[in-house]
Amino acid sequence: MGKPTPKVEVMKYLKSRHYTDAKDFSGECESVVMIAKGQSVQGTCKYGTRVDYILSSSDSPYKFVSGSYLVLSSKGTSDHHIVKVDVVKVNSNPQENLTKKQRQPRQKVVRIKSSSSKCIWKTNTGDIDH
């Protein structure tokens, strides 16, 4: 079977329709996740190629947070790595963005008891306006 050849037609089409690729907002790389030869971004599968994407349309009220894109290793759980990026809602009126007070996200601690390796997970939860 071997390493599949990446297909670029779909991404070229979406870029021509002005979709934004979250990889352009990358932060630090996780050293476990490799970058395949000839690519400028971490791979999202076992071959080191990028097959998982997060895209946003140009008219979306949500924008990617600079430096938040990350590919995390999922070794042992999946043949694809975890792709993550933070988003924020941007108001259509630029003046509202300046005058609206930013709320601090609430912190939530989740204790997992049913796992053989007990952990405490800390997450940031913020309200999403609909």
Tab-separated table of N, CA and C in Angstrom:
chain	number	residue	atom	x	y	z
A	1	MET	N	0.842	-1.186	0.000
A	1	MET	CA	0.000	0.000	0.000
A	1	MET	C	0.882	1.242	0.000
A	2	GLY	N	1.703	1.432	1.037
A	2	GLY	CA	2.646	2.541	1.047
A	2	GLY	C	2.032	3.880	1.371
A	3	LYS	N	2.870	4.885	1.259
A	3	LYS	CA	2.479	6.260	1.588
A	3	LYS	C	1.586	6.838	0.489
A	4	PRO	N	0.381	7.325	0.867
A	4	PRO	CA	-0.495	7.903	-0.160
A	4	PRO	C	0.026	9.250	-0.654
A	5	THR	N	-0.250	9.551	-1.907
A	5	THR	CA	0.143	10.832	-2.489
A	5	THR	C	-0.875	11.896	-2.082
A	6	PRO	N	-0.409	13.007	-1.491
A	6	PRO	CA	-1.355	14.061	-1.093
A	6	PRO	C	-2.092	14.643	-2.305
A	7	LYS	N	-3.380	14.899	-2.128
A	7	LYS	CA	-4.207	15.521	-3.169
A	7	LYS	C	-4.371	16.993	-2.813
A	8	VAL	N	-4.092	17.871	-3.749
A	8	VAL	CA	-4.098	19.306	-3.456
A	8	VAL	C	-5.256	20.064	-4.110
A	9	GLU	N	-6.041	19.388	-4.945
A	9	GLU	CA	-7.089	20.071	-5.699
A	9	GLU	C	-8.138	20.717	-4.795
A	10	VAL	N	-8.577	19.994	-3.758
A	10	VAL	CA	-9.623	20.523	-2.875
A	10	VAL	C	-9.123	21.761	-2.139
A	11	MET	N	-7.903	21.702	-1.611
A	11	MET	CA	-7.360	22.862	-0.895
A	11	MET	C	-7.168	24.049	-1.839
A	12	LYS	N	-6.724	23.803	-3.055
A	12	LYS	CA	-6.576	24.894	-4.029
A	12	LYS	C	-7.928	25.550	-4.289
A	13	TYR	N	-8.970	24.733	-4.415
A	13	TYR	CA	-10.306	25.270	-4.654
A	13	TYR	C	-10.762	26.116	-3.467
A	14	LEU	N	-10.609	25.597	-2.239
A	14	LEU	CA	-11.048	26.329	-1.047
A	14	LEU	C	-10.261	27.627	-0.870
A	15	LYS	N	-8.960	27.597	-1.151
A	15	LYS	CA	-8.151	28.824	-1.079
A	15	LYS	C	-8.648	29.849	-2.108
A	16	SER	N	-9.037	29.371	-3.292
A	16	SER	CA	-9.555	30.289	-4.317
A	16	SER	C	-10.887	30.903	-3.890
A	17	ARG	N	-11.601	30.239	-2.980
A	17	ARG	CA	-12.870	30.749	-2.447
A	17	ARG	C	-12.634	31.557	-1.168
A	18	HIS	N	-11.378	31.891	-0.883
A	18	HIS	CA	-10.961	32.748	0.237
A	18	HIS	C	-11.183	32.130	1.615
A	19	TYR	N	-11.042	30.817	1.709
A	19	TYR	CA	-11.066	30.174	3.022
A	19	TYR	C	-9.714	30.386	3.682
A	20	THR	N	-9.715	30.558	4.999
A	20	THR	CA	-8.486	30.760	5.761
A	20	THR	C	-8.081	29.433	6.378
A	21	ASP	N	-6.813	29.084	6.233
A	21	ASP	CA	-6.270	27.845	6.783
A	21	ASP	C	-5.713	28.124	8.174
A	22	ALA	N	-6.142	27.346	9.155
A	22	ALA	CA	-5.703	27.549	10.538
A	22	ALA	C	-4.195	27.376	10.697
A	23	LYS	N	-3.549	26.621	9.822
A	23	LYS	CA	-2.101	26.402	9.955
A	23	LYS	C	-1.306	27.703	9.849
A	24	ASP	N	-1.915	28.726	9.247
A	24	ASP	CA	-1.255	30.029	9.144
A	24	ASP	C	-1.202	30.745	10.489
A	25	PHE	N	-1.803	30.146	11.514
A	25	PHE	CA	-1.834	30.718	12.863
A	25	PHE	C	-1.105	29.794	13.831
A	26	SER	N	-0.053	29.130	13.328
A	26	SER	CA	0.626	28.110	14.129
A	26	SER	C	1.429	28.689	15.278
A	27	GLY	N	1.500	27.885	16.323
A	27	GLY	CA	2.293	28.214	17.507
A	27	GLY	C	3.500	27.301	17.544
A	28	GLU	N	3.840	26.827	18.725
A	28	GLU	CA	4.982	25.935	18.881
A	28	GLU	C	4.639	24.553	18.352
A	29	CYS	N	5.650	23.874	17.816
A	29	CYS	CA	5.461	22.521	17.311
A	29	CYS	C	5.749	21.514	18.409
A	30	GLU	N	5.007	20.414	18.395
A	30	GLU	CA	5.284	19.319	19.317
A	30	GLU	C	6.322	18.438	18.638
A	31	SER	N	7.414	18.173	19.301
A	31	SER	CA	8.539	17.484	18.674
A	31	SER	C	8.209	16.059	18.247
A	32	VAL	N	7.214	15.425	18.846
A	32	VAL	CA	6.860	14.049	18.506
A	32	VAL	C	6.218	13.977	17.125
A	33	VAL	N	5.543	15.030	16.717
A	33	VAL	CA	4.839	15.050	15.438
A	33	VAL	C	5.800	15.538	14.365
A	34	MET	N	6.009	14.700	13.332
A	34	MET	CA	7.035	15.042	12.346
A	34	MET	C	6.506	15.908	11.214
A	35	ILE	N	7.453	16.569	10.573
A	35	ILE	CA	7.168	17.365	9.382
A	35	ILE	C	7.782	16.614	8.207
A	36	ALA	N	6.957	16.233	7.245
A	36	ALA	CA	7.441	15.468	6.102
A	36	ALA	C	8.298	16.344	5.201
A	37	LYS	N	9.215	15.699	4.494
A	37	LYS	CA	10.100	16.405	3.569
A	37	LYS	C	9.267	17.158	2.525
A	38	GLY	N	9.601	18.425	2.326
A	38	GLY	CA	8.899	19.241	1.345
A	38	GLY	C	7.655	19.924	1.876
A	39	GLN	N	7.347	19.720	3.181
A	39	GLN	CA	6.177	20.372	3.767
A	39	GLN	C	6.621	21.412	4.777
A	40	SER	N	5.784	22.425	4.970
A	40	SER	CA	6.130	23.499	5.902
A	40	SER	C	5.305	23.442	7.178
A	41	VAL	N	4.555	22.372	7.352
A	41	VAL	CA	3.690	22.238	8.528
A	41	VAL	C	3.744	20.793	9.010
A	42	GLN	N	3.446	20.600	10.290
A	42	GLN	CA	3.471	19.253	10.843
A	42	GLN	C	2.430	18.370	10.169
A	43	GLY	N	2.781	17.109	9.998
A	43	GLY	CA	1.839	16.148	9.442
A	43	GLY	C	0.761	15.797	10.449
A	44	THR	N	-0.371	15.314	9.940
A	44	THR	CA	-1.466	14.949	10.833
A	44	THR	C	-1.778	13.456	10.774
A	45	CYS	N	-0.932	12.692	10.098
A	45	CYS	CA	-1.131	11.246	10.065
A	45	CYS	C	0.218	10.550	10.207
A	46	LYS	N	0.180	9.230	10.253
A	46	LYS	CA	1.402	8.466	10.529
A	46	LYS	C	2.477	8.606	9.457
A	47	TYR	N	2.118	9.042	8.259
A	47	TYR	CA	3.101	9.213	7.190
A	47	TYR	C	3.790	10.572	7.241
A	48	GLY	N	3.339	11.440	8.130
A	48	GLY	CA	3.937	12.765	8.239
A	48	GLY	C	3.336	13.779	7.290
A	49	THR	N	2.334	13.355	6.524
A	49	THR	CA	1.672	14.287	5.616
A	49	THR	C	0.454	14.903	6.297
A	50	ARG	N	0.009	16.002	5.778
A	50	ARG	CA	-1.119	16.724	6.370
A	50	ARG	C	-2.405	16.308	5.670
A	51	VAL	N	-3.296	15.655	6.411
A	51	VAL	CA	-4.565	15.206	5.839
A	51	VAL	C	-5.768	15.737	6.618
A	52	ASP	N	-5.538	16.403	7.746
A	52	ASP	CA	-6.616	16.959	8.564
A	52	ASP	C	-6.450	18.475	8.616
A	53	TYR	N	-7.532	19.191	8.384
A	53	TYR	CA	-7.479	20.644	8.245
A	53	TYR	C	-8.573	21.306	9.074
A	54	ILE	N	-8.343	22.556	9.461
A	54	ILE	CA	-9.382	23.408	10.031
A	54	ILE	C	-9.382	24.672	9.181
A	55	LEU	N	-10.524	24.961	8.575
A	55	LEU	CA	-10.643	26.107	7.681
A	55	LEU	C	-11.784	27.004	8.141
A	56	SER	N	-11.725	28.262	7.752
A	56	SER	CA	-12.776	29.219	8.075
A	56	SER	C	-13.099	30.028	6.829
A	57	SER	N	-14.387	30.252	6.596
A	57	SER	CA	-14.774	31.078	5.451
A	57	SER	C	-14.503	32.541	5.773
A	58	SER	N	-14.310	33.333	4.743
A	58	SER	CA	-13.945	34.741	4.940
A	58	SER	C	-15.053	35.548	5.611
A	59	ASP	N	-16.302	35.110	5.507
A	59	ASP	CA	-17.397	35.848	6.136
A	59	ASP	C	-17.798	35.294	7.507
A	60	SER	N	-17.009	34.408	8.048
A	60	SER	CA	-17.305	33.840	9.369
A	60	SER	C	-17.110	34.891	10.460
A	61	PRO	N	-17.990	34.912	11.467
A	61	PRO	CA	-17.802	35.847	12.582
A	61	PRO	C	-16.706	35.377	13.542
A	62	TYR	N	-16.167	34.189	13.297
A	62	TYR	CA	-15.112	33.642	14.147
A	62	TYR	C	-13.775	33.734	13.431
A	63	LYS	N	-12.742	34.136	14.162
A	63	LYS	CA	-11.397	34.272	13.601
A	63	LYS	C	-10.429	33.437	14.424
A	64	PHE	N	-9.387	32.938	13.767
A	64	PHE	CA	-8.371	32.145	14.456
A	64	PHE	C	-7.494	33.043	15.314
A	65	VAL	N	-7.073	32.523	16.457
A	65	VAL	CA	-6.186	33.249	17.362
A	65	VAL	C	-4.749	32.982	16.933
A	66	SER	N	-3.987	34.039	16.725
A	66	SER	CA	-2.597	33.919	16.295
A	66	SER	C	-1.791	33.088	17.288
A	67	GLY	N	-1.014	32.142	16.776
A	67	GLY	CA	-0.155	31.305	17.617
A	67	GLY	C	-0.862	30.151	18.297
A	68	SER	N	-2.137	29.904	17.977
A	68	SER	CA	-2.879	28.867	18.697
A	68	SER	C	-2.992	27.539	17.947
A	69	TYR	N	-2.666	27.503	16.658
A	69	TYR	CA	-2.755	26.252	15.889
A	69	TYR	C	-1.705	25.278	16.396
A	70	LEU	N	-2.116	24.037	16.594
A	70	LEU	CA	-1.205	23.041	17.148
A	70	LEU	C	-1.602	21.655	16.677
A	71	VAL	N	-0.616	20.831	16.374
A	71	VAL	CA	-0.847	19.425	16.071
A	71	VAL	C	-0.272	18.637	17.238
A	72	LEU	N	-1.138	17.878	17.910
A	72	LEU	CA	-0.736	17.104	19.085
A	72	LEU	C	-0.681	15.628	18.734
A	73	SER	N	0.302	14.939	19.245
A	73	SER	CA	0.432	13.512	18.984
A	73	SER	C	-0.719	12.740	19.609
A	74	SER	N	-1.229	11.787	18.857
A	74	SER	CA	-2.250	10.888	19.395
A	74	SER	C	-1.746	9.449	19.301
A	75	LYS	N	-0.437	9.296	19.378
A	75	LYS	CA	0.196	7.986	19.246
A	75	LYS	C	-0.454	6.987	20.195
A	76	GLY	N	-0.819	5.846	19.659
A	76	GLY	CA	-1.420	4.790	20.454
A	76	GLY	C	-2.933	4.863	20.531
A	77	THR	N	-3.527	5.959	20.057
A	77	THR	CA	-4.985	6.076	20.130
A	77	THR	C	-5.637	6.222	18.762
A	78	SER	N	-4.912	6.718	17.783
A	78	SER	CA	-5.489	6.949	16.458
A	78	SER	C	-4.370	6.998	15.424
A	79	ASP	N	-4.738	6.801	14.153
A	79	ASP	CA	-3.741	6.942	13.087
A	79	ASP	C	-3.688	8.382	12.568
A	80	HIS	N	-4.456	9.271	13.193
A	80	HIS	CA	-4.408	10.704	12.893
A	80	HIS	C	-4.063	11.458	14.163
A	81	HIS	N	-3.315	12.541	14.021
A	81	HIS	CA	-2.992	13.377	15.175
A	81	HIS	C	-4.126	14.371	15.429
A	82	ILE	N	-4.088	14.986	16.598
A	82	ILE	CA	-5.102	15.956	16.996
A	82	ILE	C	-4.719	17.320	16.435
A	83	VAL	N	-5.649	17.981	15.768
A	83	VAL	CA	-5.429	19.315	15.219
A	83	VAL	C	-6.302	20.276	16.013
A	84	LYS	N	-5.694	21.344	16.554
A	84	LYS	CA	-6.403	22.267	17.440
A	84	LYS	C	-6.041	23.696	17.084
A	85	VAL	N	-7.035	24.578	17.195
A	85	VAL	CA	-6.814	26.013	17.035
A	85	VAL	C	-7.873	26.731	17.868
A	86	ASP	N	-7.505	27.865	18.447
A	86	ASP	CA	-8.461	28.665	19.207
A	86	ASP	C	-9.137	29.651	18.266
A	87	VAL	N	-10.421	29.915	18.537
A	87	VAL	CA	-11.163	30.895	17.752
A	87	VAL	C	-11.818	31.909	18.684
A	88	VAL	N	-12.007	33.114	18.173
A	88	VAL	CA	-12.725	34.156	18.907
A	88	VAL	C	-13.795	34.730	17.986
A	89	LYS	N	-14.889	35.154	18.594
A	89	LYS	CA	-15.947	35.788	17.815
A	89	LYS	C	-15.622	37.265	17.679
A	90	VAL	N	-15.682	37.752	16.449
A	90	VAL	CA	-15.396	39.150	16.161
A	90	VAL	C	-16.701	39.802	15.726
A	91	ASN	N	-17.010	40.921	16.325
A	91	ASN	CA	-18.233	41.646	15.961
A	91	ASN	C	-18.092	42.260	14.579
A	92	SER	N	-19.217	42.389	13.884
A	92	SER	CA	-19.183	42.980	12.545
A	92	SER	C	-18.912	44.478	12.597
A	93	ASN	N	-19.207	45.107	13.740
A	93	ASN	CA	-18.946	46.530	13.926
A	93	ASN	C	-17.602	46.684	14.639
A	94	PRO	N	-16.552	47.181	13.968
A	94	PRO	CA	-15.227	47.293	14.589
A	94	PRO	C	-15.221	48.124	15.871
A	95	GLN	N	-16.107	49.122	15.969
A	95	GLN	CA	-16.169	49.953	17.175
A	95	GLN	C	-16.594	49.115	18.385
A	96	GLU	N	-17.499	48.138	18.174
A	96	GLU	CA	-17.932	47.256	19.261
A	96	GLU	C	-16.765	46.440	19.792
A	97	ASN	N	-15.858	46.046	18.907
A	97	ASN	CA	-14.696	45.264	19.335
A	97	ASN	C	-13.836	46.053	20.310
A	98	LEU	N	-13.759	47.376	20.120
A	98	LEU	CA	-12.925	48.207	20.980
A	98	LEU	C	-13.612	48.533	22.302
A	99	THR	N	-14.924	48.745	22.260
A	99	THR	CA	-15.622	49.207	23.460
A	99	THR	C	-16.175	48.083	24.321
A	100	LYS	N	-16.395	46.921	23.748
A	100	LYS	CA	-16.961	45.817	24.518
A	100	LYS	C	-15.909	45.253	25.469
A	101	LYS	N	-16.255	45.151	26.730
A	101	LYS	CA	-15.324	44.640	27.736
A	101	LYS	C	-15.120	43.137	27.531
A	102	GLN	N	-13.859	42.738	27.505
A	102	GLN	CA	-13.538	41.326	27.353
A	102	GLN	C	-13.758	40.597	28.669
A	103	ARG	N	-14.523	39.523	28.616
A	103	ARG	CA	-14.753	38.712	29.806
A	103	ARG	C	-13.613	37.734	29.997
A	104	GLN	N	-13.229	37.526	31.228
A	104	GLN	CA	-12.217	36.522	31.533
A	104	GLN	C	-12.878	35.146	31.452
A	105	PRO	N	-12.238	34.178	30.789
A	105	PRO	CA	-12.840	32.844	30.733
A	105	PRO	C	-12.871	32.218	32.128
A	106	ARG	N	-13.955	31.495	32.387
A	106	ARG	CA	-14.045	30.787	33.665
A	106	ARG	C	-13.166	29.556	33.599
A	107	GLN	N	-12.531	29.253	34.712
A	107	GLN	CA	-11.712	28.054	34.778
A	107	GLN	C	-12.543	26.919	35.328
A	108	LYS	N	-12.356	25.746	34.770
A	108	LYS	CA	-13.102	24.579	35.201
A	108	LYS	C	-12.103	23.452	35.408
A	109	VAL	N	-12.168	22.796	36.544
A	109	VAL	CA	-11.295	21.665	36.824
A	109	VAL	C	-12.150	20.412	36.786
A	110	VAL	N	-11.724	19.432	36.005
A	110	VAL	CA	-12.458	18.185	35.870
A	110	VAL	C	-11.614	17.078	36.472
A	111	ARG	N	-12.177	16.339	37.408
A	111	ARG	CA	-11.463	15.234	38.038
A	111	ARG	C	-11.971	13.928	37.427
A	112	ILE	N	-11.071	13.141	36.868
A	112	ILE	CA	-11.442	11.875	36.241
A	112	ILE	C	-11.125	10.766	37.231
A	113	LYS	N	-12.152	9.999	37.618
A	113	LYS	CA	-11.972	8.973	38.644
A	113	LYS	C	-11.981	7.558	38.085
A	114	SER	N	-12.535	7.354	36.911
A	114	SER	CA	-12.699	5.996	36.402
A	114	SER	C	-11.509	5.499	35.581
A	115	SER	N	-10.467	6.281	35.484
A	115	SER	CA	-9.300	5.909	34.693
A	115	SER	C	-8.256	5.233	35.575
A	116	SER	N	-7.457	4.341	34.970
A	116	SER	CA	-6.399	3.686	35.737
A	116	SER	C	-5.300	4.674	36.112
A	117	SER	N	-5.110	5.708	35.311
A	117	SER	CA	-4.150	6.758	35.655
A	117	SER	C	-4.945	8.013	35.977
A	118	LYS	N	-5.060	8.332	37.254
A	118	LYS	CA	-5.876	9.469	37.677
A	118	LYS	C	-5.191	10.777	37.307
A	119	CYS	N	-5.965	11.698	36.767
A	119	CYS	CA	-5.445	12.994	36.336
A	119	CYS	C	-6.423	14.084	36.730
A	120	ILE	N	-5.929	15.287	36.769
A	120	ILE	CA	-6.796	16.448	36.900
A	120	ILE	C	-6.607	17.267	35.636
A	121	TRP	N	-7.695	17.492	34.939
A	121	TRP	CA	-7.654	18.246	33.698
A	121	TRP	C	-8.152	19.645	33.970
A	122	LYS	N	-7.429	20.613	33.495
A	122	LYS	CA	-7.807	22.009	33.675
A	122	LYS	C	-8.199	22.559	32.308
A	123	THR	N	-9.401	23.085	32.228
A	123	THR	CA	-9.855	23.626	30.954
A	123	THR	C	-10.340	25.041	31.143
A	124	ASN	N	-10.242	25.822	30.089
A	124	ASN	CA	-10.810	27.169	30.091
A	124	ASN	C	-12.138	27.098	29.370
A	125	THR	N	-13.185	27.566	30.009
A	125	THR	CA	-14.481	27.594	29.353
A	125	THR	C	-14.968	29.021	29.316
A	126	GLY	N	-15.385	29.427	28.165
A	126	GLY	CA	-15.935	30.768	28.004
A	126	GLY	C	-17.294	30.669	27.355
A	127	ASP	N	-18.115	31.635	27.570
A	127	ASP	CA	-19.435	31.636	26.958
A	127	ASP	C	-19.307	31.984	25.489
A	128	ILE	N	-20.087	31.320	24.681
A	128	ILE	CA	-20.118	31.619	23.253
A	128	ILE	C	-21.456	32.280	22.972
A	129	ASP	N	-21.412	33.461	22.400
A	129	ASP	CA	-22.642	34.173	22.050
A	129	ASP	C	-23.237	33.555	20.802
A	130	HIS	N	-24.515	33.345	20.816
A	130	HIS	CA	-25.189	32.785	19.627
A	130	HIS	C	-26.056	33.815	18.983
